[in-house]
Tab-separated table of N, CA and C in Angstrom:
chain	number	residue	atom	x	y	z
A	1	UNK	N	106.292	111.051	71.962
A	1	UNK	CA	106.215	111.715	73.261
A	1	UNK	C	106.094	111.028	74.270
A	2	UNK	N	106.703	111.397	75.514
A	2	UNK	CA	106.390	110.833	77.013
A	2	UNK	C	104.653	111.884	77.741
A	3	UNK	N	104.111	110.889	77.930
A	3	UNK	CA	103.073	111.765	78.147
A	3	UNK	C	103.480	111.586	79.956
A	4	UNK	N	102.805	112.533	80.379
A	4	UNK	CA	103.598	112.738	82.443
A	4	UNK	C	101.845	113.644	82.885
A	5	UNK	N	101.362	113.123	83.463
A	5	UNK	CA	100.124	113.765	83.699
A	5	UNK	C	99.850	113.159	85.723
A	6	UNK	N	100.008	114.061	86.675
A	6	UNK	CA	99.546	113.206	88.038
A	6	UNK	C	100.555	113.420	89.014
A	7	UNK	N	101.042	112.476	89.375
A	7	UNK	CA	101.983	112.603	90.890
A	7	UNK	C	103.394	111.907	89.402
A	8	UNK	N	103.938	112.914	89.844
A	8	UNK	CA	105.177	112.416	89.809
A	8	UNK	C	106.459	112.580	90.728
A	9	UNK	N	107.475	112.688	89.885
A	9	UNK	CA	108.685	113.172	91.656
A	9	UNK	C	109.951	113.709	90.556
A	10	UNK	N	110.244	114.929	91.561
A	10	UNK	CA	110.673	115.966	90.545
A	10	UNK	C	112.026	115.556	91.591
A	11	UNK	N	113.662	115.728	91.128
A	11	UNK	CA	114.435	115.105	91.304
A	11	UNK	C	115.790	116.370	91.261
A	12	UNK	N	116.408	117.331	92.114
A	12	UNK	CA	117.092	117.945	91.508
A	12	UNK	C	118.416	117.678	92.307
A	13	UNK	N	119.202	118.309	91.456
A	13	UNK	CA	120.688	117.818	90.961
A	13	UNK	C	121.134	120.033	91.946
A	14	UNK	N	121.920	119.819	93.077
A	14	UNK	CA	122.883	120.777	93.078
A	14	UNK	C	123.975	120.784	92.956
A	15	UNK	N	125.026	121.311	91.879
A	15	UNK	CA	126.686	121.181	92.176
A	15	UNK	C	127.083	122.222	91.227
A	16	UNK	N	128.474	122.616	91.349
A	16	UNK	CA	129.167	123.757	90.787
A	16	UNK	C	129.746	123.578	89.467
A	17	UNK	N	129.171	125.102	88.278
A	17	UNK	CA	129.793	125.019	87.347
A	17	UNK	C	130.320	124.733	86.415
A	18	UNK	N	131.259	124.573	88.054
A	18	UNK	CA	132.691	123.734	87.619
A	18	UNK	C	132.640	122.570	87.337
A	19	UNK	N	132.253	121.874	88.128
A	19	UNK	CA	132.332	120.521	88.180
A	19	UNK	C	132.423	120.052	87.053
A	20	UNK	N	133.146	118.816	86.576
A	20	UNK	CA	133.723	118.531	85.516
A	20	UNK	C	133.558	116.740	85.407
A	21	UNK	N	133.362	116.121	84.479
A	21	UNK	CA	132.825	114.656	83.833
A	21	UNK	C	133.031	114.619	82.721
A	22	UNK	N	134.524	113.947	82.382
A	22	UNK	CA	135.146	114.155	81.451
A	22	UNK	C	136.025	114.832	80.770
A	23	UNK	N	135.936	115.960	81.236
A	23	UNK	CA	136.882	117.201	80.602
A	23	UNK	C	135.166	118.169	80.382
A	24	UNK	N	134.221	117.782	80.425
A	24	UNK	CA	132.717	118.773	79.923
A	24	UNK	C	132.296	118.696	81.031
A	25	UNK	N	131.467	120.213	81.111
A	25	UNK	CA	130.650	120.131	82.392
A	25	UNK	C	129.811	119.258	83.058
A	26	UNK	N	129.688	118.292	84.360
A	26	UNK	CA	128.313	117.481	84.642
A	26	UNK	C	127.300	117.518	84.283
A	27	UNK	N	126.876	119.263	84.477
A	27	UNK	CA	125.571	119.380	84.101
A	27	UNK	C	125.437	119.297	83.143
A	28	UNK	N	125.678	118.879	81.767
A	28	UNK	CA	125.784	118.695	80.558
A	28	UNK	C	125.427	117.439	80.902
A	29	UNK	N	126.557	116.349	81.096
A	29	UNK	CA	126.134	115.133	81.120
A	29	UNK	C	124.929	114.361	81.866
A	30	UNK	N	124.616	115.520	82.611
A	30	UNK	CA	123.290	114.648	83.759
A	30	UNK	C	122.658	115.005	82.161
A	31	UNK	N	122.551	116.685	81.248
A	31	UNK	CA	121.522	115.822	80.769
A	31	UNK	C	120.921	115.905	80.141
A	32	UNK	N	122.419	115.002	79.521
A	32	UNK	CA	122.414	114.165	78.188
A	32	UNK	C	122.038	113.081	78.480
A	33	UNK	N	122.442	112.435	79.873
A	33	UNK	CA	122.386	111.248	79.956
A	33	UNK	C	120.238	111.121	80.433
A	34	UNK	N	119.902	111.761	80.906
A	34	UNK	CA	118.496	112.209	81.220
A	34	UNK	C	117.794	112.258	79.763
A	35	UNK	N	117.771	112.659	78.938
A	35	UNK	CA	117.823	112.794	78.141
A	35	UNK	C	117.260	111.242	76.899
A	36	UNK	N	119.163	110.603	77.012
A	36	UNK	CA	118.569	109.305	76.539
A	36	UNK	C	118.529	108.012	77.110
A	37	UNK	N	117.940	108.761	78.242
A	37	UNK	CA	117.041	107.571	79.608
A	37	UNK	C	115.418	107.765	79.363
A	38	UNK	N	115.140	109.066	78.411
A	38	UNK	CA	114.173	108.935	77.929
A	38	UNK	C	113.181	109.467	79.120
A	39	UNK	N	113.583	110.543	80.089
A	39	UNK	CA	112.950	110.955	81.146
A	39	UNK	C	112.088	111.946	80.819
A	40	UNK	N	111.252	112.730	80.790
A	40	UNK	CA	110.822	113.789	80.790
A	40	UNK	C	110.921	115.142	80.064
A	41	UNK	N	111.931	115.342	80.965
A	41	UNK	CA	112.656	116.849	80.934
A	41	UNK	C	113.680	117.047	81.365
A	42	UNK	N	115.181	117.722	81.174
A	42	UNK	CA	115.722	118.382	82.486
A	42	UNK	C	116.172	119.756	82.239
A	43	UNK	N	116.075	120.654	83.217
A	43	UNK	CA	116.683	122.294	83.344
A	43	UNK	C	117.406	122.317	83.728
A	44	UNK	N	118.570	123.486	83.246
A	44	UNK	CA	119.969	123.267	84.619
A	44	UNK	C	119.967	124.876	85.156
A	45	UNK	N	119.305	125.407	85.803
A	45	UNK	CA	119.716	126.659	86.396
A	45	UNK	C	120.812	126.680	86.866
A	46	UNK	N	120.840	128.561	86.468
A	46	UNK	CA	122.351	128.981	87.223
A	46	UNK	C	122.860	129.766	88.140
A	47	UNK	N	122.651	129.748	89.369
A	47	UNK	CA	122.823	130.378	90.509
A	47	UNK	C	123.608	131.648	90.441
A	48	UNK	N	123.040	133.087	91.020
A	48	UNK	CA	123.509	134.325	91.702
A	48	UNK	C	124.617	133.668	92.471
A	49	UNK	N	124.780	133.026	93.487
A	49	UNK	CA	124.916	132.993	95.289
A	49	UNK	C	124.677	131.878	95.514
A	50	UNK	N	125.295	131.039	96.601
A	50	UNK	CA	125.081	130.295	97.430
A	50	UNK	C	126.929	129.823	97.849
A	51	UNK	N	125.844	128.547	98.779
A	51	UNK	CA	126.735	127.963	99.350
A	51	UNK	C	127.057	126.582	99.580
A	52	UNK	N	127.877	125.178	99.763
A	52	UNK	CA	127.014	124.050	99.639
A	52	UNK	C	127.889	123.598	101.522
A	53	UNK	N	128.881	122.316	100.968
A	53	UNK	CA	128.551	121.054	102.301
A	53	UNK	C	130.214	122.177	102.684
A	54	UNK	N	130.888	122.642	101.635
A	54	UNK	CA	132.080	122.983	101.515
A	54	UNK	C	132.137	124.372	102.438
A	55	UNK	N	131.047	124.755	102.655
A	55	UNK	CA	130.727	126.504	103.244
A	55	UNK	C	131.449	126.987	102.966
A	56	UNK	N	132.078	127.405	101.562
A	56	UNK	CA	132.671	128.582	100.839
A	56	UNK	C	131.092	128.980	100.537
A	57	UNK	N	131.148	130.751	100.028
A	57	UNK	CA	130.480	131.057	99.093
A	57	UNK	C	130.600	131.536	98.044
A	58	UNK	N	129.601	131.459	96.859
A	58	UNK	CA	130.317	131.721	95.774
A	58	UNK	C	129.087	132.313	95.088
A	59	UNK	N	129.958	133.453	94.306
A	59	UNK	CA	128.693	134.517	93.969
A	59	UNK	C	129.086	135.270	93.354
A	60	UNK	N	128.538	135.979	92.458
A	60	UNK	CA	128.546	136.686	90.633
A	60	UNK	C	129.427	138.099	91.501
A	61	UNK	N	129.304	138.359	92.597
A	61	UNK	CA	130.345	139.761	92.887
A	61	UNK	C	131.113	139.728	93.443
A	62	UNK	N	131.567	138.411	93.271
A	62	UNK	CA	133.248	138.118	93.857
A	62	UNK	C	134.015	137.554	92.801
A	63	UNK	N	134.627	138.658	92.092
A	63	UNK	CA	135.437	138.022	90.399
A	63	UNK	C	136.013	136.274	90.757
A	64	UNK	N	136.495	136.003	91.798
A	64	UNK	CA	137.359	135.184	92.365
A	64	UNK	C	136.104	133.862	91.581
A	65	UNK	N	135.452	134.229	92.733
A	65	UNK	CA	134.730	133.175	92.754
A	65	UNK	C	133.304	132.832	91.632
A	66	UNK	N	133.265	133.725	91.102
A	66	UNK	CA	131.890	133.885	90.015
A	66	UNK	C	132.690	132.627	88.893
A	67	UNK	N	133.730	132.249	89.174
A	67	UNK	CA	133.819	131.167	88.435
A	67	UNK	C	132.715	129.620	88.236
A	68	UNK	N	132.497	129.234	89.567
A	68	UNK	CA	132.277	127.832	90.011
A	68	UNK	C	130.567	128.585	90.615
A	69	UNK	N	129.658	129.136	90.292
A	69	UNK	CA	128.308	130.063	90.943
A	69	UNK	C	127.754	128.148	90.904
A	70	UNK	N	126.647	128.712	91.527
A	70	UNK	CA	125.649	126.871	92.214
A	70	UNK	C	124.991	127.000	90.540
A	71	UNK	N	124.941	125.863	90.512
A	71	UNK	CA	123.795	124.993	89.071
A	71	UNK	C	123.103	123.893	90.105
A	72	UNK	N	121.507	124.029	89.195
A	72	UNK	CA	120.294	123.076	89.767
A	72	UNK	C	120.126	122.649	88.574
A	73	UNK	N	120.255	121.261	88.365
A	73	UNK	CA	119.582	120.637	87.410
A	73	UNK	C	118.653	120.362	88.352
A	74	UNK	N	117.107	120.440	87.311
A	74	UNK	CA	115.754	119.581	87.467
A	74	UNK	C	115.066	118.101	86.363
A	75	UNK	N	114.618	117.461	87.335
A	75	UNK	CA	114.412	117.020	86.168
A	75	UNK	C	113.176	116.373	86.883
A	76	UNK	N	111.824	115.956	85.560
A	76	UNK	CA	110.944	115.520	86.051
A	76	UNK	C	110.020	114.303	85.478
A	77	UNK	N	109.558	113.185	86.056
A	77	UNK	CA	109.544	111.978	85.430
A	77	UNK	C	108.592	111.338	86.184
A	78	UNK	N	108.473	109.915	85.674
A	78	UNK	CA	107.374	109.508	86.686
A	78	UNK	C	108.101	108.997	88.359
A	79	UNK	N	107.856	108.101	89.163
A	79	UNK	CA	108.219	107.712	90.493
A	79	UNK	C	109.536	106.537	89.438
A	80	UNK	N	109.130	105.671	89.388
A	80	UNK	CA	109.636	104.522	88.773
A	80	UNK	C	111.443	105.208	88.080
A	81	UNK	N	110.729	106.106	86.700
A	81	UNK	CA	111.881	106.519	85.513
A	81	UNK	C	112.329	107.320	86.933
A	82	UNK	N	112.468	107.661	86.868
A	82	UNK	CA	113.345	108.743	88.645
A	82	UNK	C	114.386	108.213	89.319
A	83	UNK	N	113.511	106.870	89.662
A	83	UNK	CA	114.438	106.094	90.818
A	83	UNK	C	115.189	105.774	89.901
A	84	UNK	N	114.797	105.026	88.200
A	84	UNK	CA	115.424	104.135	87.668
A	84	UNK	C	117.349	104.616	87.180
A	85	UNK	N	116.538	105.687	87.821
A	85	UNK	CA	118.226	106.783	86.536
A	85	UNK	C	119.349	107.497	88.027
A	86	UNK	N	118.132	107.244	89.262
A	86	UNK	CA	119.190	107.448	90.349
A	86	UNK	C	120.669	106.441	90.372
A	87	UNK	N	120.705	105.030	89.493
A	87	UNK	CA	122.280	104.654	89.734
A	87	UNK	C	122.757	105.298	89.063
A	88	UNK	N	123.010	106.330	87.866
A	88	UNK	CA	123.554	107.433	87.425
A	88	UNK	C	124.184	108.398	87.882
A	89	UNK	N	123.195	108.747	88.971
A	89	UNK	CA	123.458	109.610	89.090
A	89	UNK	C	124.338	110.005	90.494
A	90	UNK	N	124.505	109.072	90.799
A	90	UNK	CA	125.024	107.870	92.184
A	90	UNK	C	126.482	108.289	91.224
A	91	UNK	N	126.453	107.489	90.454
A	91	UNK	CA	128.027	107.462	89.863
A	91	UNK	C	128.278	108.956	89.551
A	92	UNK	N	127.517	109.646	89.044
A	92	UNK	CA	127.854	111.594	88.436
A	92	UNK	C	128.427	112.245	89.306
A	93	UNK	N	127.463	112.387	90.401
A	93	UNK	CA	127.894	113.326	91.180
A	93	UNK	C	128.761	112.904	92.198
A	94	UNK	N	129.675	113.408	92.726
A	94	UNK	CA	130.978	113.103	94.376
A	94	UNK	C	130.668	114.117	94.797
A	95	UNK	N	130.291	115.165	94.617
A	95	UNK	CA	130.249	116.252	95.423
A	95	UNK	C	128.839	117.139	95.398
A	96	UNK	N	128.107	117.316	96.060
A	96	UNK	CA	126.872	118.038	95.952
A	96	UNK	C	125.762	117.518	96.538
A	97	UNK	N	124.859	117.804	95.866
A	97	UNK	CA	123.064	117.725	97.023
A	97	UNK	C	122.139	116.281	95.835
A	98	UNK	N	121.771	115.905	95.593
A	98	UNK	CA	121.111	115.295	95.310
A	98	UNK	C	119.687	115.073	96.648
A	99	UNK	N	118.205	116.007	95.405
A	99	UNK	CA	116.935	116.074	96.816
A	99	UNK	C	115.572	114.996	95.808
A	100	UNK	N	115.234	114.803	96.186
A	100	UNK	CA	113.852	114.056	95.259
A	100	UNK	C	112.846	115.033	95.851
A	101	UNK	N	111.763	115.113	95.476
A	101	UNK	CA	110.163	115.936	95.763
A	101	UNK	C	109.222	115.192	94.751
A	102	UNK	N	108.515	114.458	95.683
A	102	UNK	CA	107.375	114.134	95.016
A	102	UNK	C	106.274	115.483	94.652
A	103	UNK	N	105.895	115.706	93.366
A	103	UNK	CA	105.253	116.764	93.003
A	103	UNK	C	103.989	116.055	91.901
A	104	UNK	N	103.095	117.443	92.070
A	104	UNK	CA	101.652	117.433	90.757
A	104	UNK	C	102.048	117.845	89.934
A	105	UNK	N	101.740	116.858	88.194
A	105	UNK	CA	102.286	117.607	87.458
A	105	UNK	C	100.433	118.159	86.907
A	106	UNK	N	100.967	119.104	86.495
A	106	UNK	CA	99.306	120.089	85.496
A	106	UNK	C	99.689	119.628	84.392
A	107	UNK	N	100.279	120.069	83.683
A	107	UNK	CA	100.360	120.707	82.401
A	107	UNK	C	101.537	120.804	81.954
A	108	UNK	N	102.148	119.135	80.881
A	108	UNK	CA	103.298	118.993	79.899
A	108	UNK	C	103.077	118.565	78.685
A	109	UNK	N	103.458	119.550	77.934
A	109	UNK	CA	102.977	119.942	76.186
A	109	UNK	C	104.139	120.228	75.300
A	110	UNK	N	104.197	120.377	74.819
A	110	UNK	CA	105.534	120.044	74.122
A	110	UNK	C	105.035	121.138	72.873
A	111	UNK	N	105.909	121.837	72.350
A	111	UNK	CA	105.989	122.311	71.114
A	111	UNK	C	105.498	121.907	70.414
A	112	UNK	N	104.235	122.988	69.085
A	112	UNK	CA	103.758	121.805	68.127
A	112	UNK	C	103.044	121.087	68.655
A	113	UNK	N	102.485	120.755	69.765
A	113	UNK	CA	101.731	119.667	70.406
A	113	UNK	C	100.284	119.703	69.756
A	114	UNK	N	99.342	118.757	68.949
A	114	UNK	CA	98.227	118.681	69.174
A	114	UNK	C	97.408	119.032	70.329
A	115	UNK	N	96.211	119.331	70.598
A	115	UNK	CA	95.190	119.631	71.884
A	115	UNK	C	93.555	117.914	71.444
């Protein structure tokens, strides 16, 4: 199990729900690569409305745009491990936004973990 406490780095990737990597959702590929890289964790959040560099507003309220809602993938791990993973994101994310934030891990415990 990965131990993670104290100072860490959070990478957040903003893409569209319909973005693909080899005929599967891009967010799925990112999460699976993060898992394979042994990163502490990754979560995908589906937005209800947003816009990006294209300036097109995507929202659940408009049926024609509801197929490509904004998605955010959040990954937290040590500075070194996140920086080692960035080349994979560079390969995968051709459109979107990737940001890094310093963060402080207060608690990181999996299910069934002994205290």
